[in-house]
CSV table of C-alpha atoms (C1' of nucleotides) in Angstrom, one decimal:
chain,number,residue,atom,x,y,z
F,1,UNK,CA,-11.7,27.6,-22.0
F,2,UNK,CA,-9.8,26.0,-19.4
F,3,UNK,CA,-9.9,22.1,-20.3
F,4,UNK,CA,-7.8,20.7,-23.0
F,5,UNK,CA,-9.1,17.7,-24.9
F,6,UNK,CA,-5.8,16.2,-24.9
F,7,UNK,CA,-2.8,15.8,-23.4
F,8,UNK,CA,0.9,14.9,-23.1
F,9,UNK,CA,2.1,12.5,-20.8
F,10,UNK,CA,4.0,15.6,-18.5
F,11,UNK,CA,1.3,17.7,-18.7
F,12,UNK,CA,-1.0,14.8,-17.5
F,13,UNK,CA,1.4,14.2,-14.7
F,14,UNK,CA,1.5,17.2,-13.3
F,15,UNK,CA,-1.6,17.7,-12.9
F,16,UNK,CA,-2.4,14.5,-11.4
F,17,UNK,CA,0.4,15.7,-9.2
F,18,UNK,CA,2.1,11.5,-10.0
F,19,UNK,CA,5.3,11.6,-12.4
F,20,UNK,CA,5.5,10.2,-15.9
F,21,UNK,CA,7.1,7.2,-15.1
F,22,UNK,CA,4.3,6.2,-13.1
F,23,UNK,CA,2.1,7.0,-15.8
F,24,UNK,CA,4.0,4.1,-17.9
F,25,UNK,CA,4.4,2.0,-15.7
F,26,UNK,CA,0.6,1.8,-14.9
F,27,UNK,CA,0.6,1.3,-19.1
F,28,UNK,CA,2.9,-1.4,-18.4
F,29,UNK,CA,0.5,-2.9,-16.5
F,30,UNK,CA,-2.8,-2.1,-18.6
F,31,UNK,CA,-4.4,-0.1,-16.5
F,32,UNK,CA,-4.5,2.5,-19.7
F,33,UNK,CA,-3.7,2.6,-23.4
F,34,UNK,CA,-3.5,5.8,-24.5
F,35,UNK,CA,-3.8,6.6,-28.3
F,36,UNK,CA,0.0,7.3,-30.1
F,37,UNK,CA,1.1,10.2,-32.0
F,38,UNK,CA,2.6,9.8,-35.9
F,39,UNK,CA,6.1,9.5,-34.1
F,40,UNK,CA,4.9,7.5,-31.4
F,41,UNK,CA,4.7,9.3,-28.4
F,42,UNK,CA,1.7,9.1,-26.1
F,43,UNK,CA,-1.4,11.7,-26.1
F,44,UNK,CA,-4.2,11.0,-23.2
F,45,UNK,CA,-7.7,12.2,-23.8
F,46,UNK,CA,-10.2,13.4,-21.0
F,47,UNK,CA,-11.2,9.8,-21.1
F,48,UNK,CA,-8.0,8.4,-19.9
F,49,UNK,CA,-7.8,10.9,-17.4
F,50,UNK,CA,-10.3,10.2,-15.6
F,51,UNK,CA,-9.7,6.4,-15.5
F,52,UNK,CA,-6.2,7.2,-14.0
F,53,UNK,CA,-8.2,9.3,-11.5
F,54,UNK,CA,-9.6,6.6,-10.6
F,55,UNK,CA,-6.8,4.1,-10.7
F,56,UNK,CA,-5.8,6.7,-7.7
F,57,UNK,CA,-9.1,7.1,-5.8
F,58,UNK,CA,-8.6,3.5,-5.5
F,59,UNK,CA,-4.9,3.9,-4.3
F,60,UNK,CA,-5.7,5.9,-1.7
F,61,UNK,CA,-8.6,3.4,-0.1
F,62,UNK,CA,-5.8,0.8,0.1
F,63,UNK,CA,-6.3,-0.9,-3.2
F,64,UNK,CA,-3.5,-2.9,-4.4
F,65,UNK,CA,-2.8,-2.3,-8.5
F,66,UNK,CA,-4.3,-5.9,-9.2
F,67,UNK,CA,-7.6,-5.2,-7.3
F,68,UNK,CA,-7.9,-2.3,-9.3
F,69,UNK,CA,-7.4,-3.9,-12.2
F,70,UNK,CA,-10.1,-6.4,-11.6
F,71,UNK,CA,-12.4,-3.0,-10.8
F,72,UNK,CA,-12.2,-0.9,-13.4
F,73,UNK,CA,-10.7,-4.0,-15.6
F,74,UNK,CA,-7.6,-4.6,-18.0
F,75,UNK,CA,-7.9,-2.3,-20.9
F,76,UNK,CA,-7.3,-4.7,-23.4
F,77,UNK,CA,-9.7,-7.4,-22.0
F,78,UNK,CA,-12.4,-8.6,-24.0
F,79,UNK,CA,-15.3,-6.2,-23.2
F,80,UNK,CA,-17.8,-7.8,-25.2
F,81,UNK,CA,-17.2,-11.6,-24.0
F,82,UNK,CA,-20.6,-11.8,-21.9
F,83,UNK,CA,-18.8,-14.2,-19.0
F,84,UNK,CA,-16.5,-11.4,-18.8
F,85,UNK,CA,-18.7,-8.3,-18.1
F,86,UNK,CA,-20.6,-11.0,-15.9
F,87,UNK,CA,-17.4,-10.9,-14.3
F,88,UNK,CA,-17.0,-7.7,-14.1
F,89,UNK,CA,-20.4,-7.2,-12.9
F,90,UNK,CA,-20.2,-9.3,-9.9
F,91,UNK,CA,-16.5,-7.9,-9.1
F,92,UNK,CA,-18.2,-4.5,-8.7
F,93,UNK,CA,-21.0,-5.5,-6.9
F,94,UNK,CA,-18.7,-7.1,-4.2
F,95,UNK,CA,-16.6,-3.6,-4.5
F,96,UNK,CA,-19.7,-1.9,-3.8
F,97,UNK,CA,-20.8,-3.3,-0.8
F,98,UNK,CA,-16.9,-3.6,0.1
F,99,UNK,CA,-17.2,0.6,0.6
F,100,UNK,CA,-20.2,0.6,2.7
F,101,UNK,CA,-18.0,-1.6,4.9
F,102,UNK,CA,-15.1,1.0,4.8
F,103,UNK,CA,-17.3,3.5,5.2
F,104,UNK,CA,-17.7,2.5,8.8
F,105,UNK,CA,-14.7,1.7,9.5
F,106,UNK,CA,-13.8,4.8,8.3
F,107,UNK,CA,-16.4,6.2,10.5
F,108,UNK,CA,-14.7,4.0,13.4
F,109,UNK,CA,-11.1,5.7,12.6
F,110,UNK,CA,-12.3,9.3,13.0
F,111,UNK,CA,-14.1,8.2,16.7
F,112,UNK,CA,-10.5,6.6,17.3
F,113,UNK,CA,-8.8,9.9,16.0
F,114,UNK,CA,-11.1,11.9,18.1
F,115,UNK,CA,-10.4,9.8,21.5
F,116,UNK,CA,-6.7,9.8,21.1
F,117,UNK,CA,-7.2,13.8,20.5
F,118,UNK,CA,-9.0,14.1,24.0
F,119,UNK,CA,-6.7,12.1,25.7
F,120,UNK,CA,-3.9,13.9,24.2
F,121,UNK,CA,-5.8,17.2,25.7
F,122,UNK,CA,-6.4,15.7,28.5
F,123,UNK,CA,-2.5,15.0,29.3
F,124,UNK,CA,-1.3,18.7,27.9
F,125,UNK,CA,-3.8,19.9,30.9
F,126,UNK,CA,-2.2,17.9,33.5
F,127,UNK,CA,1.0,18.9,32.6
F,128,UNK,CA,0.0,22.5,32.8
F,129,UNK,CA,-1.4,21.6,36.4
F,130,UNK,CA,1.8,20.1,36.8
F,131,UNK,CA,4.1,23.3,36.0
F,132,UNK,CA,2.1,25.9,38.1
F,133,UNK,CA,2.0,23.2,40.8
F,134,UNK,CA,5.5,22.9,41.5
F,135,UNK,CA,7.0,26.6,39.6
F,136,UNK,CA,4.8,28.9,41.7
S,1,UNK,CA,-16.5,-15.3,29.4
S,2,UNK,CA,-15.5,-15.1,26.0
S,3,UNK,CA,-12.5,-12.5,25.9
S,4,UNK,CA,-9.4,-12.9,27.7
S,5,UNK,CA,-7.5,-10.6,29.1
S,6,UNK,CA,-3.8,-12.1,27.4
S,7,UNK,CA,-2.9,-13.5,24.6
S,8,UNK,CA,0.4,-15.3,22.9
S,9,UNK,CA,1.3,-14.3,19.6
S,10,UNK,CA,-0.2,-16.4,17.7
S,11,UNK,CA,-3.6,-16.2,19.3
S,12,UNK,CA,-3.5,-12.8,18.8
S,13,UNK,CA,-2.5,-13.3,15.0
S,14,UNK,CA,-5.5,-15.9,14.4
S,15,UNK,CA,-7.7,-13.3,15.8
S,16,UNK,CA,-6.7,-10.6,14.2
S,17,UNK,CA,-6.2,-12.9,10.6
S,18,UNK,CA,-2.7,-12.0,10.5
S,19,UNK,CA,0.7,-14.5,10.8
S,20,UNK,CA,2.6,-14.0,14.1
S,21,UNK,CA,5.7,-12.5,11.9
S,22,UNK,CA,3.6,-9.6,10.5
S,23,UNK,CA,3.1,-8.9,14.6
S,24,UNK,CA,6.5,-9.2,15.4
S,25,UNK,CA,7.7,-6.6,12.3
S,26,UNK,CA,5.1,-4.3,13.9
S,27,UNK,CA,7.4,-4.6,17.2
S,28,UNK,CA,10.5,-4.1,14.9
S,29,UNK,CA,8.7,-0.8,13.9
S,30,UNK,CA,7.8,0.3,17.3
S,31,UNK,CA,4.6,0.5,16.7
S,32,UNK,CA,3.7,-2.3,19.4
S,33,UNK,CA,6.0,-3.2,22.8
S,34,UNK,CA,4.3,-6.4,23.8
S,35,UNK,CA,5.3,-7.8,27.9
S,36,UNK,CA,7.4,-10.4,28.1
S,37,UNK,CA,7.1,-14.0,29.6
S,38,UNK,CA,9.7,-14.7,32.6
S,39,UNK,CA,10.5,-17.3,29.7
S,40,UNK,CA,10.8,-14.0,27.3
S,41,UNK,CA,7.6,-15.0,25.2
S,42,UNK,CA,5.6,-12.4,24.2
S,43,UNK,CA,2.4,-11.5,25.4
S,44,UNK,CA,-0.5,-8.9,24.9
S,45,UNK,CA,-3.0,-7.4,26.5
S,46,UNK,CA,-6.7,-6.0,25.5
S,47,UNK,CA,-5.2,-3.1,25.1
S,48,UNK,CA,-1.9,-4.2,22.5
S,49,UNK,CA,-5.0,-5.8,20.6
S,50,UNK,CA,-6.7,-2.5,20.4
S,51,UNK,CA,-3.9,-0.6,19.2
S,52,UNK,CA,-3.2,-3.3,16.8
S,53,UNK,CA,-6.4,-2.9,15.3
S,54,UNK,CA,-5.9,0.5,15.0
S,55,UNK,CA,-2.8,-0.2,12.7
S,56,UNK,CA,-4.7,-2.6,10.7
S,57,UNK,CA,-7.4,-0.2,10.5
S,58,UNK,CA,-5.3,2.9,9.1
S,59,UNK,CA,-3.4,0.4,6.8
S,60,UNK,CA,-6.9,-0.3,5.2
S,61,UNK,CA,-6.9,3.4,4.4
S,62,UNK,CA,-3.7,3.4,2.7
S,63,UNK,CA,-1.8,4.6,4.9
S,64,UNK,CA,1.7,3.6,5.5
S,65,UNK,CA,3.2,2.0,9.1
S,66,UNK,CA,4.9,5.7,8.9
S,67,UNK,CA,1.9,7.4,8.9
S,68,UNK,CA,0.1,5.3,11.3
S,69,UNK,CA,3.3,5.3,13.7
S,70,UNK,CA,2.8,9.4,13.7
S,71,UNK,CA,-0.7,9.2,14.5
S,72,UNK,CA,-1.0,6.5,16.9
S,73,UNK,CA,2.7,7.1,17.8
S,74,UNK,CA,5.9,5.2,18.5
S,75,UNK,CA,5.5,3.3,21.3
S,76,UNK,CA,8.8,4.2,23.1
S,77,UNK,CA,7.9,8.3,22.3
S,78,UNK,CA,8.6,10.2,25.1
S,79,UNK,CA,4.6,11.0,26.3
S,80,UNK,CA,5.3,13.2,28.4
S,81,UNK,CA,7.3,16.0,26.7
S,82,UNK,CA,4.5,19.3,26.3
S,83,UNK,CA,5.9,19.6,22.7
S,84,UNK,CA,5.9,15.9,22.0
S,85,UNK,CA,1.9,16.2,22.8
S,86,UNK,CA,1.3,18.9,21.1
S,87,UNK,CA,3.0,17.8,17.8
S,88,UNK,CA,0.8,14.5,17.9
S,89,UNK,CA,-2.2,16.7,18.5
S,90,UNK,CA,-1.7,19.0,15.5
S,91,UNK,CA,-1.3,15.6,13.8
S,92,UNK,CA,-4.3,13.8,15.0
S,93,UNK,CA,-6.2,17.3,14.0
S,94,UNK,CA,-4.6,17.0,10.5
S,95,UNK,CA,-5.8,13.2,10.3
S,96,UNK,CA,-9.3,14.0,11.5
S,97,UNK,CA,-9.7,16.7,8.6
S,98,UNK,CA,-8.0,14.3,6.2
S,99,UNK,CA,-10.6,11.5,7.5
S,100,UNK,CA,-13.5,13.7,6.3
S,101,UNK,CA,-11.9,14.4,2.8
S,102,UNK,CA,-11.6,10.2,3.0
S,103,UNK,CA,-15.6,10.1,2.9
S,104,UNK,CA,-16.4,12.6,0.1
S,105,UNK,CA,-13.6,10.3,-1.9
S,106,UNK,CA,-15.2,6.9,-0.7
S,107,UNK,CA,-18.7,8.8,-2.1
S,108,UNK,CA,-17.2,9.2,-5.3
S,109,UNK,CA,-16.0,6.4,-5.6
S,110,UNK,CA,-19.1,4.3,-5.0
S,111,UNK,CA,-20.9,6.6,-7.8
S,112,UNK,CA,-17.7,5.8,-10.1
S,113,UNK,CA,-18.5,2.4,-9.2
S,114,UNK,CA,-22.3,2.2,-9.6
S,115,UNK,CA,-21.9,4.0,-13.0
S,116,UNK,CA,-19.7,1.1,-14.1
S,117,UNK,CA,-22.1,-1.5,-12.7
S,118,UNK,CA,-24.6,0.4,-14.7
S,119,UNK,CA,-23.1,0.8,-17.6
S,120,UNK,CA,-21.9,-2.9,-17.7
S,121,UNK,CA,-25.5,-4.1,-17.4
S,122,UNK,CA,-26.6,-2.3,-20.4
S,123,UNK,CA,-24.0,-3.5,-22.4
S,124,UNK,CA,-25.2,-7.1,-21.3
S,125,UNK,CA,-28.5,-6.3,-22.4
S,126,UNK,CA,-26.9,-5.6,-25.4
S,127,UNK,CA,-25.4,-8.5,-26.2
S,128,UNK,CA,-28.5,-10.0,-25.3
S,129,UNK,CA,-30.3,-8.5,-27.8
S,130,UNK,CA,-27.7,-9.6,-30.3
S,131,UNK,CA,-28.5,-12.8,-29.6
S,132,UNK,CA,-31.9,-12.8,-30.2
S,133,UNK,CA,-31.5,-10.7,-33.6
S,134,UNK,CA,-29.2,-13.4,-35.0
S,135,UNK,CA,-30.3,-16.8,-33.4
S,136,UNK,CA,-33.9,-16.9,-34.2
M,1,DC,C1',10.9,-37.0,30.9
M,2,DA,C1',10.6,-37.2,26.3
M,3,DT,C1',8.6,-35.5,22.4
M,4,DT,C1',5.9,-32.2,20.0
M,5,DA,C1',4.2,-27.7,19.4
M,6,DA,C1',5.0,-23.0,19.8
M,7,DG,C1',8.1,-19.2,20.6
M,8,DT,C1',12.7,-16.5,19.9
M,9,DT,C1',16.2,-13.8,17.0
M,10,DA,C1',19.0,-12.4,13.1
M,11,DA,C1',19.5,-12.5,8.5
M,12,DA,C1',18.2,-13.4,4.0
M,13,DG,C1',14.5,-13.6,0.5
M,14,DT,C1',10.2,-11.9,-1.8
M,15,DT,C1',6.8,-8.9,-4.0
M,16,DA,C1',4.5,-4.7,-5.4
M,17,DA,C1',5.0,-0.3,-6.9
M,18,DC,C1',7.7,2.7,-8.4
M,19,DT,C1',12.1,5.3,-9.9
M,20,DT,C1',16.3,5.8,-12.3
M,21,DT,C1',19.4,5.3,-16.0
M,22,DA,C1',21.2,4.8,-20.6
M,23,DA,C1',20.9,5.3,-25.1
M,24,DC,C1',18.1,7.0,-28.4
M,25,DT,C1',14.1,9.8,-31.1
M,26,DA,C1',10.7,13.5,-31.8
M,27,DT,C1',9.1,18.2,-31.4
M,28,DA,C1',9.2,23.2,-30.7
M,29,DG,C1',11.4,27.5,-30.8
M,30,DT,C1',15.0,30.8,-32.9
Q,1,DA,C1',19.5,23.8,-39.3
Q,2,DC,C1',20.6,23.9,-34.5
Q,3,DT,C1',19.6,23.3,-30.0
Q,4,DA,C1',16.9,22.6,-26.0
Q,5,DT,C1',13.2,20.2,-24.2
Q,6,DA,C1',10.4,16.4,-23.9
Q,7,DG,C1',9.4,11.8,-25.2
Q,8,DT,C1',10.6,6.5,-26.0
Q,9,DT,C1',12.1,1.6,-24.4
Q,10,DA,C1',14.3,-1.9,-21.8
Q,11,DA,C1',16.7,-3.0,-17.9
Q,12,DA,C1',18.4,-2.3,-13.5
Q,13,DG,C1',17.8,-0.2,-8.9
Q,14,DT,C1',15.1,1.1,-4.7
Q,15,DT,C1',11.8,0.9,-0.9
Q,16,DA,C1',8.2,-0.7,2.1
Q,17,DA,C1',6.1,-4.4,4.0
Q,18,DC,C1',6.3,-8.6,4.8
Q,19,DT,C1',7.7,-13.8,4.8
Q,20,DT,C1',10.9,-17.5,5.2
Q,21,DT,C1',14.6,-19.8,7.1
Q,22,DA,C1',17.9,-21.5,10.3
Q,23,DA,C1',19.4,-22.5,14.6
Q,24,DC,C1',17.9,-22.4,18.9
Q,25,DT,C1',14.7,-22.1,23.5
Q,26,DT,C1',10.4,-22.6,26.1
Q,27,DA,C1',6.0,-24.6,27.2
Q,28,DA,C1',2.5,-28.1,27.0
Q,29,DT,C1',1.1,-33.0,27.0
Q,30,DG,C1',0.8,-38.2,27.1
DNA sequence: CATTAAGTTAAAGTTAACTTTAACTATAGT
DNA sequence: ACTATAGTTAAAGTTAACTTTAACTTAATG
């Protein structure tokens, strides 16, 4: 009862939390084609939605638009050119193994994060030492 | 014998696979404060290197030279202010959290991506057995 | 010691990824 | 039918993160 089959650029937006014009612009850049209405305006199925989802997964992992792009590929590309799906099919391969690889470094950020956490601890504690030290 | 203990700019950017001006806008940013030469050349240290790599390595996760500066810090920051240290703490404790959110992403998006590899090799075979059907 | 390679700063230039604006059109509610 | 709200395009504007350039200085090498 909740999800809608289809949806309006603004209510799309706001629930990806991104604003419309972002929306177009990633059209602008065919990441997504959405279907029109009779008077022209845009109307995004559950499809689409999830392919902009992912256009922002890949955001957030550093991904620059044109990596992306070569990903989860142009919309209007040739899907059915076999060099091109080969293409494809090597791209994400490369991807693939690319997020094992951030997966430890990922794994090396949160050991960084957790050193730099100590030694901020570590540093409070002296200063407390510190304060009753010379106050009392 | 192999690592050094200091390095000149550019060494340090060959290293690292970054150009010597990319190190000097970090400085710009205070995110780095290299020594000087009596000459006033720059030079690093292990530990300049270390921190660098901790910039690259956040940056790989999409987040900004802002972001990293508040986690790893500006490097002229007043250390040694109690409420200094404890802001960074509550922000390294934010990160941390964020970091394990990063890892169910990066999960989903290696399925996302293996469903497309997937889904690209069957339509190959596809096209294969097109092929067949009309060639011979 | 002269020349080449590498370093320095300040300022201007570039690119990606948006955002804003202006002028206009479509849709929904009363 | 009127009006408010939402949508449309094309073009210009903005910001972050660099990069390039120019004019100059320092360090390394035959």
């Amino acid at each position: 009862m909740n999800d809608k089959k289809q949806f309006t650029i603004s209510e799309l937006a706001s629930s990806l939390e991104i604003s419309p014009s972002t929306i177009r612009f990633y059209e602008e850049k065919k990441l997504i084609k959405p279907a029109r209405t009779s008077g022209n305006q845009r109307i995004y199925t559950r499809k689409d939605r999830a392919r902009l989802k992912l256009i922002l997964r890949g955001k957030r992992f550093g991904f620059s638009l044109d990596e992306i792009a070569e990903i989860i590929g142009f919309w209007d590309v040739e899907v059915n050119e076999k060099s091109q799906i080969q293409k494809s099919l090597s791209y994400t391969d490369k991807r693939i193994e690319e997020v094992r690889l951030r997966r430890n470094e990922l794994d090396l950020l949160e050991e960084d994060m957790r050193a730099m956490r100590t030694h901020l601890l570590n540093r409070l504690k002296e200063l407390e030492q510190e304060e009753r030290g010379s106050i009392k």
